[in-house]
CSV table of C-alpha atoms in Angstrom, one decimal:
chain,number,residue,atom,x,y,z
A,1,MET,CA,-0.2,-0.1,0.7
A,2,THR,CA,1.5,3.4,-1.0
A,3,THR,CA,1.5,6.3,1.2
A,4,ILE,CA,3.0,9.6,-0.1
A,5,GLU,CA,3.3,12.3,3.0
A,6,ALA,CA,2.1,16.2,1.1
A,7,PRO,CA,4.3,19.5,1.8
A,8,LYS,CA,2.6,21.6,4.5
A,9,GLY,CA,1.1,23.6,1.8
A,10,ALA,CA,-0.8,20.8,-0.1
A,11,ALA,CA,-1.6,19.3,3.5
A,12,ARG,CA,-3.6,22.6,4.0
A,13,ARG,CA,-5.6,23.1,0.4
A,14,ASN,CA,-6.1,18.4,0.6
A,15,THR,CA,-8.1,19.7,4.5
A,16,ILE,CA,-9.9,22.6,2.6
A,17,GLY,CA,-10.5,20.4,-0.3
A,18,ARG,CA,-11.9,17.4,2.2
A,19,ALA,CA,-14.2,19.8,3.9
A,20,ALA,CA,-16.1,20.9,0.3
A,21,ALA,CA,-16.2,17.6,-0.3
A,22,LEU,CA,-17.6,16.5,2.4
A,23,VAL,CA,-20.1,19.4,2.3
A,24,LEU,CA,-21.0,18.1,-1.3
A,25,ALA,CA,-21.6,15.1,-0.7
A,26,THR,CA,-23.9,15.7,2.5
A,27,LEU,CA,-25.6,18.1,0.1
A,28,LEU,CA,-25.8,14.5,-2.6
A,29,ALA,CA,-26.2,12.5,-0.3
A,30,PRO,CA,-30.6,11.7,-0.6
A,31,GLN,CA,-29.8,11.7,-4.1
A,32,VAL,CA,-27.0,9.3,-4.7
A,33,ALA,CA,-29.0,7.1,-1.9
A,34,ARG,CA,-32.0,6.6,-4.6
A,35,ALA,CA,-29.7,4.1,-7.1
A,36,GLN,CA,-31.8,1.3,-5.6
A,37,ASP,CA,-35.8,3.3,-6.1
A,38,ARG,CA,-37.9,0.5,-7.9
A,39,GLY,CA,-39.1,1.5,-11.3
A,40,THR,CA,-42.4,1.0,-12.6
A,41,LEU,CA,-44.4,-1.3,-15.0
A,42,ASN,CA,-46.4,1.3,-16.3
A,43,PRO,CA,-44.2,5.0,-16.8
A,44,GLN,CA,-46.8,7.7,-16.9
A,45,PRO,CA,-45.2,11.1,-19.2
A,46,LEU,CA,-45.0,14.2,-17.0
A,47,PRO,CA,-48.0,16.3,-17.0
A,48,PRO,CA,-46.9,19.3,-19.1
A,49,LEU,CA,-45.5,22.7,-17.3
A,50,ALA,CA,-47.5,26.3,-16.8
A,51,LYS,CA,-45.1,27.5,-17.8
A,52,PRO,CA,-41.4,26.9,-19.4
A,53,ASP,CA,-40.3,29.4,-20.6
A,54,ASP,CA,-40.0,30.8,-17.3
A,55,PRO,CA,-36.7,31.3,-16.4
A,56,ALA,CA,-37.1,30.3,-13.6
A,57,THR,CA,-38.0,27.1,-14.3
A,58,PRO,CA,-35.7,24.4,-13.0
A,59,ALA,CA,-33.5,22.5,-15.7
A,60,LYS,CA,-34.5,19.2,-14.6
A,61,GLU,CA,-38.0,19.8,-15.5
A,62,LEU,CA,-37.2,20.9,-19.2
A,63,PHE,CA,-34.8,18.2,-19.7
A,64,GLY,CA,-36.6,15.0,-17.8
A,65,ARG,CA,-39.5,15.7,-20.5
A,66,LYS,CA,-37.7,15.1,-23.1
A,67,THR,CA,-38.3,11.6,-24.0
A,68,ALA,CA,-35.9,11.2,-27.1
A,69,PRO,CA,-32.8,12.6,-28.0
A,70,ALA,CA,-31.5,16.1,-30.2
A,71,ASN,CA,-31.6,15.5,-33.6
A,72,LEU,CA,-28.1,16.8,-33.7
A,73,GLN,CA,-24.8,16.4,-34.1
A,74,THR,CA,-23.1,14.0,-31.2
A,75,ARG,CA,-21.6,15.8,-28.5
A,76,THR,CA,-21.2,16.4,-25.3
A,77,ILE,CA,-21.5,19.8,-23.8
A,78,GLY,CA,-20.3,21.0,-20.0
A,79,PHE,CA,-19.2,18.9,-17.4
A,80,TYR,CA,-20.7,15.7,-16.2
A,81,SER,CA,-22.4,17.9,-13.5
A,82,LYS,CA,-23.7,20.4,-15.0
A,83,GLY,CA,-24.6,19.7,-18.7
A,84,CYS,CA,-26.2,18.4,-21.8
A,85,LEU,CA,-26.0,15.7,-24.5
A,86,ALA,CA,-26.9,16.5,-28.5
A,87,GLY,CA,-27.1,13.2,-30.6
A,88,ALA,CA,-27.5,10.8,-27.5
A,89,VAL,CA,-27.6,7.1,-29.0
A,90,ALA,CA,-29.8,4.0,-26.7
A,91,LEU,CA,-27.9,0.7,-25.2
A,92,PRO,CA,-30.0,-1.8,-26.6
A,93,ILE,CA,-31.7,-3.1,-23.3
A,94,ASN,CA,-30.6,-6.6,-24.1
A,95,GLY,CA,-26.6,-8.0,-25.1
A,96,LYS,CA,-25.4,-11.3,-25.2
A,97,THR,CA,-23.3,-10.3,-22.3
A,98,TRP,CA,-25.3,-7.0,-20.5
A,99,GLN,CA,-28.7,-6.2,-19.6
A,100,VAL,CA,-30.8,-2.6,-19.1
A,101,MET,CA,-32.2,-2.4,-15.6
A,102,ARG,CA,-35.5,0.2,-14.2
A,103,LEU,CA,-36.3,0.5,-18.2
A,104,SER,CA,-38.7,3.1,-16.6
A,105,ARG,CA,-36.4,5.6,-15.9
A,106,ASN,CA,-35.4,5.8,-19.7
A,107,ARG,CA,-32.1,6.7,-18.8
A,108,ASN,CA,-29.5,3.9,-20.8
A,109,TRP,CA,-28.8,7.1,-23.0
A,110,GLY,CA,-24.7,8.2,-23.9
A,111,HIS,CA,-22.2,9.4,-26.0
A,112,PRO,CA,-21.8,6.7,-28.3
A,113,ASN,CA,-18.4,6.3,-26.8
A,114,LEU,CA,-20.2,5.5,-23.5
A,115,VAL,CA,-22.2,3.0,-25.5
A,116,GLN,CA,-19.1,1.1,-27.3
A,117,PHE,CA,-17.0,1.0,-23.5
A,118,LEU,CA,-19.9,-0.8,-22.2
A,119,GLU,CA,-20.7,-3.2,-24.6
A,120,ARG,CA,-16.7,-3.5,-25.1
A,121,LEU,CA,-16.9,-3.9,-21.0
A,122,ALA,CA,-19.2,-6.9,-21.2
A,123,ALA,CA,-17.5,-8.1,-23.8
A,124,GLN,CA,-15.1,-8.8,-21.3
A,125,ALA,CA,-17.8,-10.2,-18.6
A,126,PRO,CA,-17.0,-13.9,-18.5
A,127,LYS,CA,-13.1,-13.9,-19.1
A,128,THR,CA,-13.5,-12.1,-15.2
A,129,GLY,CA,-16.2,-14.5,-13.8
A,130,TRP,CA,-19.2,-13.1,-13.9
A,131,HIS,CA,-22.1,-14.4,-17.0
A,132,GLY,CA,-22.2,-11.3,-17.5
A,133,LEU,CA,-23.4,-6.9,-16.5
A,134,LEU,CA,-26.0,-5.3,-15.4
A,135,VAL,CA,-26.2,-1.6,-16.2
A,136,GLY,CA,-27.3,1.0,-14.2
A,137,ASP,CA,-28.4,4.7,-14.8
A,138,MET,CA,-26.8,6.3,-17.9
A,139,SER,CA,-27.8,9.1,-19.1
A,140,GLN,CA,-31.7,10.6,-20.3
A,141,PRO,CA,-32.0,11.3,-23.7
A,142,ARG,CA,-30.8,14.6,-24.2
A,143,GLY,CA,-28.6,14.6,-20.9
A,144,GLY,CA,-28.7,16.9,-18.7
A,145,PRO,CA,-30.3,17.4,-15.2
A,146,MET,CA,-31.8,14.5,-13.9
A,147,LEU,CA,-35.7,14.9,-12.1
A,148,THR,CA,-34.1,11.7,-9.4
A,149,GLY,CA,-31.0,10.3,-8.2
A,150,HIS,CA,-28.1,11.9,-9.3
A,151,ALA,CA,-26.1,15.8,-9.4
A,152,SER,CA,-24.0,13.6,-12.8
A,153,HIS,CA,-24.7,11.9,-15.3
A,154,GLN,CA,-25.3,14.5,-17.8
A,155,VAL,CA,-23.1,14.6,-20.7
A,156,GLY,CA,-22.8,11.6,-21.7
A,157,LEU,CA,-20.1,9.8,-19.8
A,158,ASP,CA,-21.3,9.0,-17.0
A,159,ALA,CA,-22.7,5.1,-16.5
A,160,ASP,CA,-24.1,2.8,-13.7
A,161,ILE,CA,-22.9,-1.0,-13.4
A,162,TRP,CA,-24.2,-2.8,-10.2
A,163,LEU,CA,-22.3,-5.2,-8.8
A,164,THR,CA,-24.1,-8.8,-9.3
A,165,PRO,CA,-23.5,-10.1,-12.6
A,166,MET,CA,-26.4,-11.0,-14.7
A,167,PRO,CA,-27.9,-14.1,-14.3
A,168,ASN,CA,-27.7,-16.4,-17.0
A,169,ARG,CA,-31.0,-15.9,-18.6
A,170,GLU,CA,-32.8,-12.6,-19.2
A,171,LEU,CA,-34.7,-10.8,-17.0
A,172,THR,CA,-38.1,-9.7,-17.0
A,173,ARG,CA,-39.4,-6.4,-17.0
A,174,GLU,CA,-41.0,-7.1,-13.8
A,175,GLU,CA,-37.0,-7.9,-12.2
A,176,ARG,CA,-35.7,-5.1,-13.9
A,177,GLU,CA,-37.9,-2.4,-12.1
A,178,ASP,CA,-38.4,-4.4,-8.7
A,179,MET,CA,-35.2,-6.4,-7.7
A,180,SER,CA,-31.6,-4.7,-6.1
A,181,ALA,CA,-28.4,-5.4,-6.8
A,182,THR,CA,-26.4,-6.8,-4.2
A,183,MET,CA,-25.2,-5.0,-0.8
A,184,ILE,CA,-21.3,-4.6,-0.9
A,185,VAL,CA,-20.6,-3.5,2.0
A,186,ALA,CA,-20.4,-4.4,5.4
A,187,GLU,CA,-22.7,-3.3,8.3
A,188,ASP,CA,-19.9,-1.5,10.1
A,189,ARG,CA,-19.1,0.1,6.8
A,190,LEU,CA,-15.0,-0.2,7.8
A,191,ASP,CA,-14.6,-3.5,4.4
A,192,VAL,CA,-16.5,-5.2,2.0
A,193,ASP,CA,-18.7,-8.1,2.9
A,194,PRO,CA,-16.0,-12.0,2.7
A,195,GLN,CA,-19.9,-13.8,1.7
A,196,VAL,CA,-21.0,-11.5,-0.3
A,197,TRP,CA,-16.8,-10.4,-2.5
A,198,THR,CA,-15.2,-12.2,-4.8
A,199,PRO,CA,-12.5,-12.6,-7.2
A,200,ALA,CA,-15.2,-11.3,-10.1
A,201,HIS,CA,-15.8,-8.3,-8.4
A,202,LEU,CA,-11.7,-6.6,-8.6
A,203,ALA,CA,-11.9,-7.7,-11.8
A,204,VAL,CA,-14.3,-6.4,-13.4
A,205,ILE,CA,-13.6,-3.2,-11.9
A,206,ARG,CA,-10.0,-3.4,-12.9
A,207,ALA,CA,-11.1,-4.9,-16.4
A,208,ALA,CA,-12.5,-1.1,-16.3
A,209,ALA,CA,-10.0,1.0,-14.8
A,210,LYS,CA,-7.7,-0.5,-17.1
A,211,ASP,CA,-10.2,1.2,-20.6
A,212,PRO,CA,-8.2,4.2,-22.0
A,213,GLN,CA,-11.3,5.8,-22.5
A,214,VAL,CA,-12.4,5.6,-18.2
A,215,ALA,CA,-11.2,9.0,-16.3
A,216,ARG,CA,-12.9,8.1,-12.9
A,217,ILE,CA,-14.3,5.4,-11.1
A,218,PHE,CA,-16.2,5.6,-8.3
A,219,VAL,CA,-16.7,3.2,-5.7
A,220,ASN,CA,-17.9,2.8,-2.0
A,221,ALA,CA,-14.5,3.3,0.2
A,222,ALA,CA,-14.9,-0.4,1.5
A,223,ILE,CA,-14.5,-1.3,-1.4
A,224,LYS,CA,-11.7,0.5,-2.5
A,225,LYS,CA,-10.0,-1.1,0.4
A,226,ALA,CA,-10.7,-4.4,-0.8
A,227,LEU,CA,-9.0,-3.8,-4.1
A,228,CYS,CA,-6.3,-2.3,-2.6
A,229,ARG,CA,-5.9,-5.2,-1.2
A,230,ASP,CA,-6.0,-7.3,-3.3
A,231,ALA,CA,-4.9,-6.7,-7.0
A,232,GLY,CA,-1.5,-7.9,-6.6
A,233,SER,CA,1.7,-6.0,-8.1
A,234,ASP,CA,-0.8,-5.1,-11.1
A,235,ARG,CA,-1.4,-1.2,-9.4
A,236,GLY,CA,-1.1,1.0,-12.6
A,237,TRP,CA,-4.7,1.0,-12.8
A,238,LEU,CA,-5.9,2.0,-8.6
A,239,GLY,CA,-5.5,5.2,-9.7
A,240,LYS,CA,-7.9,5.4,-11.2
A,241,VAL,CA,-10.3,3.9,-8.8
A,242,GLN,CA,-11.9,6.9,-6.2
A,243,PRO,CA,-13.5,6.6,-3.0
A,244,TRP,CA,-17.2,8.2,-2.8
A,245,TRP,CA,-20.5,8.1,-0.9
A,246,GLY,CA,-23.3,6.2,-1.0
A,247,HIS,CA,-22.0,3.4,-4.5
A,248,ASP,CA,-22.3,0.4,-1.8
A,249,PHE,CA,-24.4,-1.8,-4.7
A,250,HIS,CA,-22.5,-0.1,-8.4
A,251,PHE,CA,-20.1,1.7,-9.5
A,252,HIS,CA,-20.0,4.3,-12.1
A,253,VAL,CA,-17.5,4.8,-14.5
A,254,ARG,CA,-17.0,8.3,-16.6
A,255,LEU,CA,-14.8,8.9,-19.2
A,256,ILE,CA,-13.0,11.0,-21.2
A,257,CYS,CA,-14.5,14.0,-23.4
A,258,PRO,CA,-14.2,13.2,-26.5
A,259,SER,CA,-12.6,14.2,-29.1
A,260,ASP,CA,-15.6,15.6,-30.3
A,261,SER,CA,-16.8,17.5,-27.9
A,262,THR,CA,-14.6,20.7,-28.1
A,263,GLU,CA,-17.5,22.3,-25.1
A,264,CYS,CA,-16.4,18.8,-22.6
A,265,LYS,CA,-15.3,20.1,-20.2
A,266,PRO,CA,-13.1,17.5,-18.9
A,267,GLN,CA,-12.4,15.9,-15.0
A,268,PRO,CA,-9.5,17.2,-12.6
A,269,PRO,CA,-6.7,14.3,-12.9
A,270,ARG,CA,-6.4,12.1,-10.3
A,271,PRO,CA,-2.6,11.9,-8.0
A,272,ALA,CA,-0.3,10.0,-9.2
A,273,ASP,CA,0.1,7.3,-6.7
A,274,ASP,CA,-2.2,4.8,-6.0
A,275,GLY,CA,-4.5,6.1,-3.8
A,276,CYS,CA,-3.9,3.2,-1.1
A,277,GLY,CA,-2.7,5.7,1.5
A,278,GLN,CA,-3.3,9.0,3.2
A,279,GLU,CA,-6.4,9.6,0.3
A,280,LEU,CA,-8.1,6.7,2.0
A,281,ALA,CA,-7.2,6.8,5.4
A,282,TYR,CA,-9.7,9.6,5.5
A,283,TRP,CA,-12.5,7.8,4.4
A,284,PHE,CA,-12.2,6.3,7.9
A,285,THR,CA,-12.0,8.5,10.0
A,286,ASP,CA,-14.1,8.7,13.1
A,287,ALA,CA,-15.2,12.0,11.7
A,288,VAL,CA,-16.8,10.4,7.7
A,289,LEU,CA,-17.6,7.1,9.1
A,290,HIS,CA,-19.6,8.9,12.0
A,291,PRO,CA,-20.9,12.5,11.0
A,292,ARG,CA,-22.5,14.7,13.2
A,293,PRO,CA,-25.8,14.5,12.5
A,294,GLY,CA,-27.3,18.6,11.6
A,295,PRO,CA,-30.6,19.6,10.1
A,296,PRO,CA,-32.2,17.8,7.2
A,297,ALA,CA,-30.8,19.5,4.2
A,298,LYS,CA,-33.8,21.4,2.7
A,299,PRO,CA,-34.7,20.1,-1.1
A,300,LYS,CA,-32.9,22.3,-4.2
A,301,PRO,CA,-34.8,22.9,-7.5
A,302,GLY,CA,-30.9,23.0,-9.1
A,303,PRO,CA,-30.0,24.4,-11.9
A,304,LYS,CA,-31.6,26.4,-14.3
A,305,MET,CA,-31.2,26.9,-17.6
A,306,ALA,CA,-28.7,29.6,-17.2
A,307,ASP,CA,-27.3,28.2,-14.9
A,308,LEU,CA,-26.3,25.8,-18.3
A,309,PRO,CA,-23.8,25.8,-20.7
A,310,ALA,CA,-25.6,27.8,-23.2
A,311,ALA,CA,-25.8,25.2,-26.3
A,312,CYS,CA,-28.0,23.5,-24.0
A,313,ARG,CA,-30.7,26.2,-25.2
A,314,GLN,CA,-30.0,24.2,-28.1
A,315,VAL,CA,-30.7,20.7,-27.0
A,316,LEU,CA,-33.2,21.0,-25.7
A,317,LEU,CA,-34.8,22.7,-28.1
A,318,ALA,CA,-34.1,20.6,-31.1
A,319,PRO,CA,-36.3,18.8,-32.6
C-alpha cells in the first residue's frame, strides 16, 4: 500500500478540499441513495409545465420531459454535473453479455463512446467470472439534470454498473424494475462483506479501469480498500478508482471527454499514486464514518437553464 507524504501547503489544501467534498457529499447523499429505488411497469408521461419558458423553471423539469434525443450532431456539452448531450444513442436493453435495468427511467442513453465502452466491457465479463453486466443509469435522451437520482450523468459519459453479475437468463420486465443490486459493504462500513465480495468483483472493476477511455471510477471506500488489498503487483489502474459516498451496490464509470466534443469540460486528473494511502485512510476516520447529525437539508430546485452552457438551450429545443 503506497503512502505519500504531502508538503504542508499541499496538506492544508487537501484538508480544505476534503472539507468541501464532505459538504458537497452531504448535499448529494439523498440523491445517490435513490439508485436502488424501484421502477414501475407502467411509466406515465409527466404533465406539461405551466410555464416552460419561465427562466425560474428548473432545468431538470425541462430535460426530464424529453423522451428522445436531439437530432443534432453528436457531442457532449459542459461538465459531467453541469451540461447536456446532443445526438445521443441508446444502449440496447439486451445484449449477449449485458442487460439494462430500470427501463422505466429511460436513462440508457449516452455518447457513442459510452455505449461502445459498455459493450466492450460486457464482452470481457465472462473472462472475469461473470456471465455479463447489469447496467443501471447512464444519461437521459438529451442529458441534462435529472429529476431524481444524480447530480452528474448529464453529458452522456457516466454509467452505473451493478455489483451483481447478470444471471444466465433474460430478466423479466418486473425483475428489472423491482430487484436490487447486491450490497457489497459490511455492516460496520469498514470493509467489504467477505460473504459477498469475490475475485470477480475485482476483475470487472480492474477491466473497466484499464480501458483507456475511462477517466474515473467511483466506489465505496470499503470497496477501494478491498481493491488495494487484493490487487497484487498489478496496481497501475488503481489510481483511477476513487472512493465516494453512496456506491455500495454499484460502481460508477466516467469516461474522458470525446475528441468530437470541444465544449466538453474534462475531469481534473487524479493523483499519480494508487490512492491506497492517506487518501483512502481519510474515508475511515470517525468524522466520515460517523458524521454529526445536522438539520435535514432542504430540497433544492437545481440549476436553471441559465446555469447550463448556452448550447444546452439548442439541445433542449431541437426536434
